[in-house]
Structures are given as structure tokens and as C-alpha cells.
Short mmCIF file of C-alpha atoms in Angstrom, two decimals:
data_model
loop_
_atom_site.label_atom_id
_atom_site.label_comp_id
_atom_site.label_asym_id
_atom_site.label_seq_id
_atom_site.Cartn_x
_atom_site.Cartn_y
_atom_site.Cartn_z
CA MET F 273 12.83 30.83 -17.16
CA THR F 274 13.86 27.29 -18.12
CA ALA F 275 11.04 24.93 -19.04
CA VAL F 276 10.80 21.66 -17.13
CA ARG F 277 11.36 18.67 -19.42
CA THR F 278 8.66 16.03 -19.18
CA HIS F 279 9.95 13.61 -21.81
CA ARG F 280 13.12 12.04 -23.21
CA SER F 281 14.51 12.97 -26.59
CA ALA F 282 14.79 10.53 -29.51
CA GLU F 283 18.55 10.49 -29.04
CA GLU F 284 18.21 9.56 -25.37
CA ILE F 285 15.74 6.81 -26.20
CA GLY F 286 18.13 5.49 -28.86
CA ARG F 287 20.92 5.14 -26.28
CA THR F 288 18.72 3.08 -23.95
CA GLU F 289 19.81 -0.51 -23.60
CA ARG F 290 17.33 -2.81 -25.27
CA GLY F 291 15.77 -5.94 -23.86
CA PRO F 292 14.03 -6.84 -20.59
CA ARG F 293 15.36 -5.48 -17.34
CA GLU F 294 14.89 -6.84 -13.87
CA LEU F 295 12.06 -5.25 -11.95
CA PRO F 296 12.87 -3.75 -8.55
CA ALA F 297 12.09 -5.96 -5.59
CA LEU F 298 8.73 -5.44 -3.94
CA GLY F 299 8.76 -3.69 -0.63
CA ARG F 300 7.32 -4.96 2.60
CA THR F 301 3.54 -5.40 2.57
CA ALA F 302 1.86 -2.42 4.18
CA PRO F 303 -0.43 -3.10 7.13
CA VAL F 304 -4.14 -3.17 6.37
CA PRO F 305 -5.55 0.30 7.19
CA LEU F 306 -8.48 -0.84 9.30
CA PRO F 307 -10.34 1.35 11.77
CA GLU F 308 -11.65 0.27 15.13
CA VAL F 309 -15.06 -1.33 14.73
CA VAL F 310 -17.75 -0.98 17.40
CA THR F 311 -20.65 -3.42 17.51
CA GLY F 312 -23.91 -3.19 19.41
CA THR F 313 -27.23 -5.03 19.40
CA LEU F 314 -30.50 -3.26 20.05
CA PRO F 315 -33.25 -4.86 22.19
CA ASN F 316 -35.25 -5.49 19.02
CA GLY F 317 -32.50 -7.76 17.65
CA LEU F 318 -30.93 -5.34 15.15
CA THR F 319 -27.12 -5.53 15.22
CA VAL F 320 -25.20 -2.35 14.39
CA ILE F 321 -21.57 -2.37 13.22
CA ALA F 322 -20.01 1.11 13.12
CA ALA F 323 -16.51 2.14 12.01
CA ARG F 324 -14.86 5.54 11.77
CA ARG F 325 -13.22 6.19 8.40
CA PRO F 326 -12.63 9.94 7.96
CA GLY F 327 -11.19 11.54 4.86
CA VAL F 328 -14.39 12.73 3.24
CA PRO F 329 -17.40 13.93 5.27
CA LEU F 330 -19.65 11.05 4.26
CA VAL F 331 -21.19 7.96 5.80
CA GLU F 332 -22.04 4.68 4.05
CA THR F 333 -24.96 2.57 5.24
CA VAL F 334 -25.61 -1.09 4.45
CA LEU F 335 -28.61 -2.82 6.03
CA ARG F 336 -29.08 -6.55 5.45
CA ILE F 337 -32.29 -8.28 6.46
CA PRO F 338 -32.60 -12.07 6.08
CA ALA F 339 -35.39 -12.61 3.56
CA ALA F 340 -35.55 -16.31 2.78
CA SER F 341 -38.63 -18.02 1.42
CA PRO F 342 -40.53 -20.18 3.92
CA ALA F 343 -40.77 -22.92 1.28
CA ASP F 344 -38.33 -25.79 1.03
CA SER F 345 -38.08 -25.43 -2.73
CA ALA F 346 -37.92 -22.66 -5.30
CA GLU F 347 -41.13 -20.62 -5.41
CA ALA F 348 -41.66 -18.11 -8.23
CA GLY F 349 -44.41 -16.23 -6.36
CA TRP F 350 -42.18 -15.49 -3.38
CA THR F 351 -39.35 -14.20 -5.55
CA ALA F 352 -41.73 -12.01 -7.57
CA GLY F 353 -43.32 -10.58 -4.45
CA MET F 354 -40.01 -9.77 -2.78
CA GLU F 355 -38.76 -8.06 -5.94
CA LEU F 356 -41.81 -5.79 -5.78
CA VAL F 357 -41.24 -5.17 -2.07
CA ALA F 358 -37.77 -3.91 -2.92
CA GLU F 359 -38.91 -1.88 -5.93
CA THR F 360 -41.67 -0.05 -4.02
CA MET F 361 -40.26 0.26 -0.50
CA LEU F 362 -39.10 3.84 -1.06
CA THR F 363 -42.25 5.00 -2.86
CA GLY F 364 -44.27 6.12 0.13
CA THR F 365 -45.22 5.94 3.79
CA ALA F 366 -48.08 7.41 5.81
CA SER F 367 -46.09 10.66 6.24
CA ARG F 368 -44.01 10.84 3.05
CA ASP F 369 -44.72 10.13 -0.60
CA ARG F 370 -42.05 9.19 -3.15
CA VAL F 371 -41.17 12.83 -3.84
CA GLY F 372 -41.06 13.64 -0.15
CA ILE F 373 -38.63 10.78 0.53
CA ASP F 374 -36.41 11.82 -2.38
CA ASP F 375 -36.42 15.49 -1.34
CA GLU F 376 -35.61 14.78 2.28
CA LEU F 377 -32.71 12.53 1.34
CA ALA F 378 -31.43 14.99 -1.26
CA GLY F 379 -31.40 17.70 1.39
CA VAL F 380 -28.55 15.92 3.19
CA GLY F 381 -26.79 14.71 0.05
CA ALA F 382 -28.13 11.20 0.52
CA GLU F 383 -29.36 8.39 -1.66
CA LEU F 384 -30.81 5.02 -0.76
CA GLY F 385 -31.46 1.94 -2.83
CA VAL F 386 -33.10 -1.42 -2.14
CA GLY F 387 -32.19 -4.79 -3.60
CA VAL F 388 -33.12 -8.38 -2.90
CA ASP F 389 -31.82 -11.88 -3.60
CA PRO F 390 -32.88 -15.29 -2.28
CA GLU F 391 -30.95 -14.71 0.94
CA TRP F 392 -31.14 -11.00 1.81
CA LEU F 393 -33.11 -7.80 1.43
CA GLN F 394 -30.53 -5.01 1.37
CA VAL F 395 -30.99 -1.28 1.84
CA GLY F 396 -27.88 0.79 1.23
CA GLY F 397 -26.62 4.21 0.34
CA SER F 398 -24.52 7.17 1.33
CA ALA F 399 -25.03 10.62 2.82
CA LEU F 400 -23.21 13.55 4.30
CA ALA F 401 -22.08 12.45 7.75
CA SER F 402 -24.03 15.32 9.30
CA GLY F 403 -27.17 13.97 7.62
CA LEU F 404 -27.07 10.54 9.25
CA PRO F 405 -29.98 11.34 11.62
CA VAL F 406 -32.15 12.28 8.64
CA VAL F 407 -31.21 9.10 6.76
CA LEU F 408 -31.98 6.96 9.80
CA ASP F 409 -35.30 8.75 10.28
CA VAL F 410 -36.34 8.07 6.68
CA LEU F 411 -35.05 4.50 6.96
CA ALA F 412 -37.10 3.91 10.11
CA ASP F 413 -40.18 5.29 8.38
CA VAL F 414 -39.94 3.00 5.34
CA LEU F 415 -38.99 -0.06 7.38
CA THR F 416 -41.94 0.28 9.73
CA GLY F 417 -44.48 2.12 7.60
CA ALA F 418 -43.91 1.66 3.87
CA THR F 419 -47.37 1.67 2.29
CA HIS F 420 -46.42 0.26 -1.13
CA PRO F 421 -49.17 2.34 -2.81
CA ASP F 422 -51.31 0.49 -5.34
CA ASP F 423 -50.36 2.75 -8.25
CA GLU F 424 -46.65 2.37 -7.49
CA VAL F 425 -46.95 -1.41 -7.32
CA PHE F 426 -48.79 -1.50 -10.66
CA ARG F 427 -46.18 0.78 -12.26
CA GLU F 428 -43.18 -1.16 -10.92
CA ARG F 429 -44.85 -4.45 -11.76
CA SER F 430 -45.01 -3.48 -15.43
CA ARG F 431 -41.41 -2.22 -15.45
CA LEU F 432 -40.13 -5.33 -13.72
CA ALA F 433 -41.92 -7.63 -16.17
CA GLU F 434 -40.29 -5.76 -19.08
CA ARG F 435 -36.82 -6.01 -17.52
CA ILE F 436 -37.29 -9.73 -16.91
CA ALA F 437 -38.30 -10.28 -20.54
CA VAL F 438 -35.17 -8.48 -21.72
CA ALA F 439 -32.92 -10.33 -19.26
CA ARG F 440 -34.32 -13.74 -20.18
CA ALA F 441 -33.42 -13.10 -23.82
CA GLN F 442 -29.75 -12.86 -22.86
CA PRO F 443 -27.67 -16.04 -23.11
CA ARG F 444 -25.78 -15.28 -19.91
CA THR F 445 -29.08 -15.23 -17.99
CA VAL F 446 -30.06 -18.58 -19.49
CA ALA F 447 -26.67 -19.98 -18.52
CA ARG F 448 -26.89 -18.61 -14.99
CA GLU F 449 -30.29 -20.14 -14.34
CA ALA F 450 -29.27 -23.48 -15.82
CA LEU F 451 -26.08 -23.51 -13.74
CA MET F 452 -27.93 -22.72 -10.51
CA ARG F 453 -30.36 -25.59 -11.13
CA ARG F 454 -27.44 -27.90 -11.89
CA ARG F 455 -25.75 -26.85 -8.66
CA PHE F 456 -28.62 -26.78 -6.20
CA GLY F 457 -31.65 -28.50 -7.75
CA ASP F 458 -34.88 -26.89 -6.57
CA HIS F 459 -33.46 -25.29 -3.40
CA PRO F 460 -34.83 -21.73 -2.90
CA ILE F 461 -31.39 -20.25 -3.59
CA VAL F 462 -31.90 -20.87 -7.32
CA SER F 463 -34.80 -18.37 -7.48
CA GLU F 464 -32.73 -15.32 -8.36
CA MET F 465 -35.17 -13.95 -10.94
CA PRO F 466 -38.95 -14.41 -11.06
CA THR F 467 -40.94 -15.09 -14.18
CA ALA F 468 -42.87 -12.28 -15.83
CA ALA F 469 -46.07 -14.27 -15.26
CA ALA F 470 -45.38 -14.57 -11.54
CA VAL F 471 -44.75 -10.82 -11.29
CA ALA F 472 -48.01 -10.05 -13.10
CA GLY F 473 -49.90 -12.13 -10.54
CA ILE F 474 -48.70 -10.20 -7.46
CA ALA F 475 -51.33 -7.85 -6.02
CA PRO F 476 -50.47 -4.77 -3.91
CA GLU F 477 -52.00 -6.45 -0.85
CA ARG F 478 -49.53 -9.32 -1.23
CA VAL F 479 -46.60 -6.89 -1.40
CA ARG F 480 -47.70 -5.29 1.86
CA GLU F 481 -48.12 -8.70 3.48
CA LEU F 482 -44.61 -9.72 2.46
CA HIS F 483 -43.17 -6.49 3.83
CA ALA F 484 -44.92 -6.97 7.17
CA GLY F 485 -43.77 -10.58 7.49
CA THR F 486 -40.21 -10.21 6.20
CA VAL F 487 -38.90 -6.72 6.98
CA VAL F 488 -38.24 -7.31 10.67
CA PRO F 489 -35.31 -6.39 12.95
CA GLY F 490 -34.53 -9.75 14.53
CA GLY F 491 -31.42 -10.95 12.73
CA ALA F 492 -30.97 -7.77 10.66
CA ARG F 493 -27.47 -6.23 10.41
CA LEU F 494 -26.68 -2.55 9.84
CA VAL F 495 -23.15 -1.43 8.88
CA LEU F 496 -22.13 2.24 9.13
CA VAL F 497 -18.74 3.43 7.88
CA GLY F 498 -17.61 7.03 7.53
CA ASP F 499 -16.70 10.26 9.21
CA ILE F 500 -18.63 9.35 12.35
CA ASP F 501 -18.14 8.63 16.02
CA PRO F 502 -19.07 4.93 16.22
CA GLN F 503 -20.55 5.06 19.70
CA ALA F 504 -22.58 8.16 18.88
CA ALA F 505 -23.75 6.55 15.64
CA ILE F 506 -24.99 3.45 17.48
CA ALA F 507 -26.81 5.71 19.95
CA GLU F 508 -28.43 7.50 17.00
CA VAL F 509 -29.52 4.20 15.49
CA THR F 510 -30.99 3.17 18.83
CA ALA F 511 -32.98 6.39 19.03
CA ARG F 512 -34.28 6.19 15.45
CA LEU F 513 -34.71 2.44 14.90
CA GLY F 514 -35.40 1.27 18.44
CA GLY F 515 -39.13 1.32 17.72
CA TRP F 516 -38.79 -1.08 14.80
CA SER F 517 -40.16 -4.33 16.19
CA ASP F 518 -41.97 -7.55 15.41
CA ASP F 519 -42.95 -10.76 17.13
CA HIS F 520 -40.70 -13.05 15.08
CA PRO F 521 -37.10 -12.97 13.80
CA ALA F 522 -36.15 -12.71 10.17
CA ARG F 523 -35.94 -15.99 8.28
CA ARG F 524 -32.46 -17.21 7.25
CA LEU F 525 -31.89 -19.22 4.11
CA THR F 526 -31.06 -22.86 4.77
CA ALA F 527 -27.79 -24.28 3.47
CA PRO F 528 -28.18 -25.73 -0.03
CA PRO F 529 -26.69 -29.08 -1.01
CA MET F 530 -23.28 -28.81 -2.63
CA PRO F 531 -23.09 -29.71 -6.33
CA SER F 532 -22.23 -33.30 -7.16
CA ALA F 533 -19.67 -34.25 -9.79
CA GLY F 534 -21.04 -35.46 -13.09
CA ASP F 535 -21.50 -34.82 -16.79
CA LEU F 536 -22.11 -31.34 -18.11
CA GLU F 537 -25.67 -30.70 -19.30
CA LEU F 538 -26.12 -29.28 -22.80
CA VAL F 539 -28.94 -26.70 -22.75
CA HIS F 540 -30.34 -26.14 -26.24
CA ARG F 541 -30.63 -22.50 -27.30
CA PRO F 542 -31.76 -22.59 -30.94
CA GLY F 543 -29.92 -20.33 -33.35
CA SER F 544 -27.26 -19.27 -30.87
CA VAL F 545 -23.92 -18.38 -32.45
CA GLN F 546 -22.11 -18.48 -29.11
CA SER F 547 -21.90 -21.00 -26.30
CA GLN F 548 -21.70 -20.36 -22.58
CA ILE F 549 -19.55 -22.92 -20.76
CA ARG F 550 -20.12 -23.02 -17.01
CA LEU F 551 -18.35 -25.51 -14.75
CA THR F 552 -18.83 -25.79 -11.02
CA ALA F 553 -17.60 -27.76 -7.99
CA PRO F 554 -17.73 -27.39 -4.21
CA GLY F 555 -15.47 -24.63 -2.91
CA LEU F 556 -14.18 -23.61 0.51
CA ASP F 557 -15.58 -21.11 2.94
CA ARG F 558 -13.31 -18.49 4.46
CA THR F 559 -12.93 -20.32 7.78
CA ASP F 560 -11.36 -23.41 6.18
CA GLU F 561 -7.64 -23.66 6.94
CA ARG F 562 -7.00 -24.41 3.25
CA TYR F 563 -8.84 -21.30 2.06
CA THR F 564 -5.82 -19.03 1.62
CA ALA F 565 -3.89 -21.62 -0.38
CA PHE F 566 -7.00 -22.28 -2.44
CA GLN F 567 -7.41 -18.56 -3.14
CA LEU F 568 -3.94 -18.40 -4.65
CA ALA F 569 -4.44 -21.65 -6.57
CA ASN F 570 -7.62 -20.20 -8.06
CA LEU F 571 -5.79 -17.06 -9.16
CA VAL F 572 -3.13 -19.16 -10.86
CA PHE F 573 -5.79 -21.20 -12.67
CA GLY F 574 -8.28 -18.54 -13.80
CA GLY F 575 -8.86 -15.89 -11.16
CA TYR F 576 -7.16 -12.96 -12.87
CA PHE F 577 -5.90 -11.81 -16.26
CA SER F 578 -2.45 -13.41 -15.92
CA SER F 579 -3.89 -16.85 -15.16
CA ARG F 580 -3.11 -20.10 -16.96
CA TRP F 581 -6.64 -20.55 -18.32
CA MET F 582 -6.78 -17.00 -19.68
CA GLU F 583 -3.36 -17.40 -21.28
CA ASN F 584 -4.53 -20.57 -23.00
CA VAL F 585 -8.02 -19.80 -24.30
CA ARG F 586 -7.57 -16.08 -24.93
CA GLU F 587 -3.94 -15.24 -25.58
CA ASP F 588 -2.85 -18.50 -27.23
CA LYS F 589 -5.99 -19.92 -28.86
CA GLY F 590 -8.07 -16.76 -29.32
CA TYR F 591 -11.28 -18.55 -28.38
CA THR F 592 -12.67 -15.83 -26.10
CA TYR F 593 -12.29 -12.31 -24.78
CA GLY F 594 -12.16 -13.57 -21.23
CA ALA F 595 -12.32 -16.62 -18.98
CA HIS F 596 -12.75 -16.40 -15.23
CA SER F 597 -12.86 -18.68 -12.21
CA GLY F 598 -13.98 -17.69 -8.73
CA GLN F 599 -16.05 -18.52 -5.70
CA GLU F 600 -19.58 -17.69 -4.67
CA PHE F 601 -20.34 -17.91 -0.98
CA VAL F 602 -23.64 -19.50 0.02
CA PRO F 603 -25.10 -20.46 3.41
CA GLY F 604 -22.98 -23.22 4.83
CA GLY F 605 -20.17 -23.08 2.29
CA ALA F 606 -19.08 -21.96 -1.15
CA VAL F 607 -19.09 -23.07 -4.76
CA LEU F 608 -16.34 -22.70 -7.33
CA GLY F 609 -17.37 -21.52 -10.80
CA LEU F 610 -15.61 -21.42 -14.18
CA ASP F 611 -17.14 -19.11 -16.82
CA VAL F 612 -16.22 -18.69 -20.47
CA ASP F 613 -18.19 -17.65 -23.58
CA VAL F 614 -16.98 -18.84 -26.99
CA ALA F 615 -18.15 -19.13 -30.59
CA SER F 616 -20.13 -22.24 -31.47
CA ASP F 617 -17.46 -23.65 -33.76
CA VAL F 618 -14.84 -23.74 -30.98
CA THR F 619 -17.09 -24.85 -28.11
CA ALA F 620 -15.74 -28.40 -27.94
CA ALA F 621 -12.17 -27.18 -28.34
CA ALA F 622 -12.59 -24.62 -25.55
CA LEU F 623 -14.06 -27.25 -23.22
CA LEU F 624 -11.14 -29.57 -24.04
CA GLU F 625 -8.63 -26.83 -23.19
CA THR F 626 -10.49 -26.06 -19.98
CA ARG F 627 -10.28 -29.67 -18.89
CA TYR F 628 -6.63 -29.71 -19.90
CA GLU F 629 -5.86 -26.71 -17.69
CA LEU F 630 -7.71 -28.30 -14.77
CA GLY F 631 -5.62 -31.42 -15.15
CA ARG F 632 -2.45 -29.37 -15.52
CA MET F 633 -3.04 -27.90 -12.05
CA ILE F 634 -2.31 -31.42 -10.78
CA ALA F 635 0.30 -32.61 -13.28
CA VAL F 636 2.21 -29.32 -13.36
CA PRO F 637 1.73 -27.66 -9.94
CA PRO F 638 1.83 -23.87 -9.64
CA THR F 639 5.40 -22.59 -9.74
CA GLU F 640 7.04 -20.28 -7.25
CA GLN F 641 6.78 -17.40 -9.73
CA GLU F 642 3.07 -18.07 -10.38
CA VAL F 643 2.32 -18.25 -6.66
CA GLU F 644 4.25 -15.07 -5.93
CA SER F 645 2.43 -13.15 -8.68
CA ALA F 646 -0.91 -14.40 -7.38
CA ARG F 647 0.08 -13.49 -3.82
CA ARG F 648 0.89 -9.88 -4.79
CA TYR F 649 -2.36 -9.60 -6.73
CA ALA F 650 -4.39 -10.95 -3.80
CA ILE F 651 -2.81 -8.57 -1.31
CA GLY F 652 -3.25 -5.61 -3.65
CA SER F 653 -6.90 -6.48 -4.30
CA LEU F 654 -7.51 -6.75 -0.57
CA LEU F 655 -6.11 -3.29 0.05
CA ILE F 656 -8.21 -1.84 -2.79
CA SER F 657 -11.33 -3.47 -1.31
CA LEU F 658 -10.75 -1.48 1.89
CA ASP F 659 -9.60 1.78 0.32
CA SER F 660 -12.83 3.79 0.37
CA GLN F 661 -15.72 4.15 2.77
CA SER F 662 -18.11 2.36 0.42
CA ALA F 663 -15.64 -0.47 -0.26
CA LEU F 664 -14.99 -0.99 3.44
CA ALA F 665 -18.71 -0.93 4.27
CA GLY F 666 -19.45 -3.51 1.58
CA THR F 667 -16.60 -5.75 2.70
CA LEU F 668 -17.56 -5.58 6.38
CA SER F 669 -21.19 -6.32 5.51
CA ALA F 670 -20.29 -9.30 3.31
CA LEU F 671 -18.02 -10.77 5.98
CA ASP F 672 -20.56 -10.17 8.72
CA ALA F 673 -23.16 -12.04 6.67
CA VAL F 674 -21.05 -15.21 7.06
CA GLY F 675 -20.14 -14.61 10.69
CA LEU F 676 -16.71 -13.01 10.26
CA GLY F 677 -15.47 -9.71 11.62
CA VAL F 678 -12.75 -7.16 11.11
CA ASP F 679 -10.09 -9.37 12.71
CA TRP F 680 -10.32 -11.73 9.73
CA LEU F 681 -9.36 -8.80 7.51
CA ARG F 682 -6.65 -7.54 9.82
CA ASP F 683 -4.67 -10.78 9.65
CA ARG F 684 -5.33 -11.48 5.98
CA PRO F 685 -2.07 -10.14 4.44
CA GLN F 686 0.00 -12.13 6.92
CA ARG F 687 -1.87 -15.31 6.03
CA LEU F 688 -1.34 -14.65 2.32
CA GLU F 689 2.36 -14.03 2.93
CA ALA F 690 2.71 -17.23 4.96
CA VAL F 691 1.22 -19.65 2.41
CA THR F 692 3.86 -21.86 0.81
CA VAL F 693 4.13 -23.04 -2.77
CA GLU F 694 3.66 -26.60 -1.53
CA GLN F 695 0.38 -25.69 0.21
CA VAL F 696 -0.90 -24.03 -2.96
CA ALA F 697 0.03 -27.12 -4.97
CA GLU F 698 -1.85 -29.34 -2.50
CA ALA F 699 -4.94 -27.14 -2.73
CA ALA F 700 -4.73 -27.11 -6.52
CA ALA F 701 -4.47 -30.90 -6.72
CA GLU F 702 -7.37 -31.42 -4.35
CA LEU F 703 -9.82 -28.77 -5.50
CA PHE F 704 -9.17 -28.42 -9.24
CA ALA F 705 -9.29 -32.13 -10.06
CA PRO F 706 -11.41 -32.43 -13.24
CA ALA F 707 -13.47 -35.27 -11.75
CA ARG F 708 -14.91 -32.91 -9.10
CA PHE F 709 -16.79 -30.75 -11.62
CA THR F 710 -20.19 -30.64 -13.24
CA GLY F 711 -21.90 -27.81 -15.07
CA VAL F 712 -23.75 -26.71 -18.19
CA VAL F 713 -23.09 -25.69 -21.77
CA VAL F 714 -25.68 -23.37 -23.30
CA GLY F 715 -25.77 -23.19 -27.09
CA ASP F 716 -27.32 -24.48 -30.29
CA ALA F 717 -27.33 -28.24 -29.81
CA GLU F 718 -27.55 -28.85 -33.56
CA ALA F 719 -24.34 -26.89 -34.11
CA ILE F 720 -22.27 -28.08 -31.12
CA GLY F 721 -23.87 -31.34 -29.93
CA SER F 722 -22.01 -33.85 -32.10
CA ARG F 723 -18.54 -32.59 -31.19
CA LEU F 724 -19.41 -32.40 -27.49
CA ALA F 725 -20.76 -35.95 -27.64
CA ALA F 726 -17.52 -37.13 -29.24
CA LEU F 727 -15.52 -35.31 -26.58
CA GLY F 728 -17.51 -37.08 -23.86
CA GLY F 729 -18.73 -36.09 -20.43
CA VAL F 730 -21.67 -34.03 -21.78
CA SER F 731 -25.33 -35.05 -21.56
CA LEU F 732 -27.24 -34.03 -24.67
CA PRO F 733 -30.91 -33.00 -24.65
#
């Protein structure tokens, strides 16, 4: 029997012509593999979005409940309380304790988790498709009857305070909080992490009050994706969650003000050997007609590894392991962010190169080759984001949160294909102009302040 060769010999390699060779042309973009999506709204106000995606016998669930603070400004107590609501929601009801919930979910190969941010309380997980009724039954029980037992609140309160202390010692956390304040002032959206002191002051009774007032169906959105019949799944949700009710809708987060252009703020972090540079400017939401061109312009600038900014500050200068630009979507719009971490002794130089690359997006518009590379990356990333049940569920939920549906996804590759180099150049010139940006630099002011002051455009403490 002759063995199958799986490699070339040294002689064959030696005969290979040296030098670069032209890559084969890319084929036609494949259509987006999207299933039919069925949407229904229950009498209690809960909207259900169900899609059949067979392949593996699982179902993904993503429930979003608006959970905004009633205050007009950032409130540490609200954020701390909602964190504890999320941490203890699955620890007991009148009919199930923590172990009972875990055992019942494990019996159908399921897991659930709860998270919260200033805009949403989210409950998500996966299960065997045949176990969906069990998951919905447990979900209904914790939504309507979570008891948040005193001992569980005390335990999670201590754990959360420890995690916050660890997180606040990290420079990236300091930079994130400073950037959010620079962007949005004291709007509630900046309260992404409570203080340890605020957490310590939350009593179990307050956690239960917050659950009762916030975890309501009016305005909530449930996405189901998997090996399911969408109509039957919606009927199952109606049967299990139809009794979830309240006398008021969930509270949506108000739109924050967009960041205004201005100097960067230097945030002193004594003894730091690194600096975190964070720039920001208003972005574009997905409904803006310029959004697709802007997406490609962002990729060219700093949105992926082959970007101009990465080539400059990593590959050429060696200032950093990575630099990234991208958008965050917020109520009413979006913000563009530029993130890079560098050593203290090259902070001013890295900021100078960042400003240079921003200006170069205007002076030297993206080329046809740059735009085409970004286009292929964007289309490929889109397809990957829809490849699995969990990815599709997350994408549908994120789009639904801003009022968009599956049709926006279905037409996306065609819109990416249709964008011209000229449109990308126009978006780059408009949205990457250096004068649009503000931001923060976090680092040791004694080590980096004088050079930043000489560079200009940075407010020192």
C-alpha cells in the first residue's frame, strides 16, 4: 500500500519560484444565511423574537429588560443595588433554592446567567431545545418570585465589593471611568461600576424593592434562536411568561449628550509606568446613510490589525501591542473611541502619531486597496457574527435593542459591496478630523505631563 504524501520534499521546495505571487481573485460574496424570524408581543408587553437555526439540538435565550435609573444623573446606590439584583436573582424563589434552580437547569443541559449595565438587565443562556419549557418555567419563577435571600445578598455583597476593589486597581478601569465622564458628564450611563462603599450600604430589602420595581415585562425583549419551531416557541413563552405582569412599563435610559470636542484631560495615576490614551468623538448610528462608509473608514484607520494606526504605532514604532478604534452604541446615537496603552516614556510620541494618523485620513484618503481589504474584512466578520446559534441570538438582540430587525442584516453585504472609495474618503474626512475629538490620558503626571504640555491640547491636573 502506497502512503499518501502530505508534504513537499526539500528538492521540490527548492524548485519553487521565489517572491510574491498574485493571490486568486475573491469569489462572489455568499448570501447571509439568515432564518425566518417570527415576532410576537404578549398582552403583558413582553416582545418575543424567535428564529429557527437547526444544526445542533440547542436553543439560545437572551432576555433584555430596560433597567435605567430614575435619576437624571449618575447614582452610585442605584448601580450597586442593580448589581446585587443581578448577582442574586438565581439564588432562590419561594419554590426553589439555589441548588434546586441549578439542578433543574442542569437536567435539561441548560445554564442561565444574569448581567446588568446602566441600560439593561440581561438574562441569557442555552439549553437543549427539548428543555425550553423547563428553562422558561424557571425563568418565569425567578422573574416573578425571586426572593433574594438575606444570606445570599450578604455573601454576594462581600464578593462584589472585593471584585470592585480589584477592578479599580487596574489602569484600564480608571481610564474607562475617566473617559465615560469626559464623554457624558454625570449622565446615568457613566455608572457602569458602583463603589465598594455603595455596595456595602445595600440591604436585602432594597434589593427586593429594586427587583419588584425594575424587573417588569413592559418593554422587555426575549430572543430565542435554535432548533425550534418559532410559532410553537412563542406559544410556549406565552404559556409560561404570560402571568408575568406589573402596573408600569420598564424604564428606558434617556439619550446622553454627545461628547464635545476639546482638550484631552490628563488623569494623574501616581507611579504608573504605562499610560492609557483614550480619544472619543461622536459616531454614527446604524440608520445613518453614511454608516456603511464610516464603518470601512474606521477599519482603515484603526478597526482591525491591518489598519493604518496599528501599522504606525505597533509595527513601525513599537510603542504598543495593540491600538484599536471602534464604536459604542448608546441611546440616541453612537460614540467613536480610540484606545491605546503605551509606556510612559513614549506617551507624548504615541499621542502625536495618533493625531498624525487622524489627519492623514483627510490628507491621504483611503486607497482603493485599503477600502477593498476593509470591505472583505467587514463582510467576513458579519458572516462570523451569524455563524452559530449564540452569535445570531446576540446579534439579533443587540440590533433589536436599537430598533433594527433581521432585514438590516439581510441587506448588509450588498450595502458593504456598494460603498465607493469616494464615499469612504468623504466619511473619513468628516468623522476622523482631529478637531472633533476629546478624551483622556491616564498616567503618572510627573513622568508624562511636561511633554504632553509641550505637545499641546492636553489639560494638566
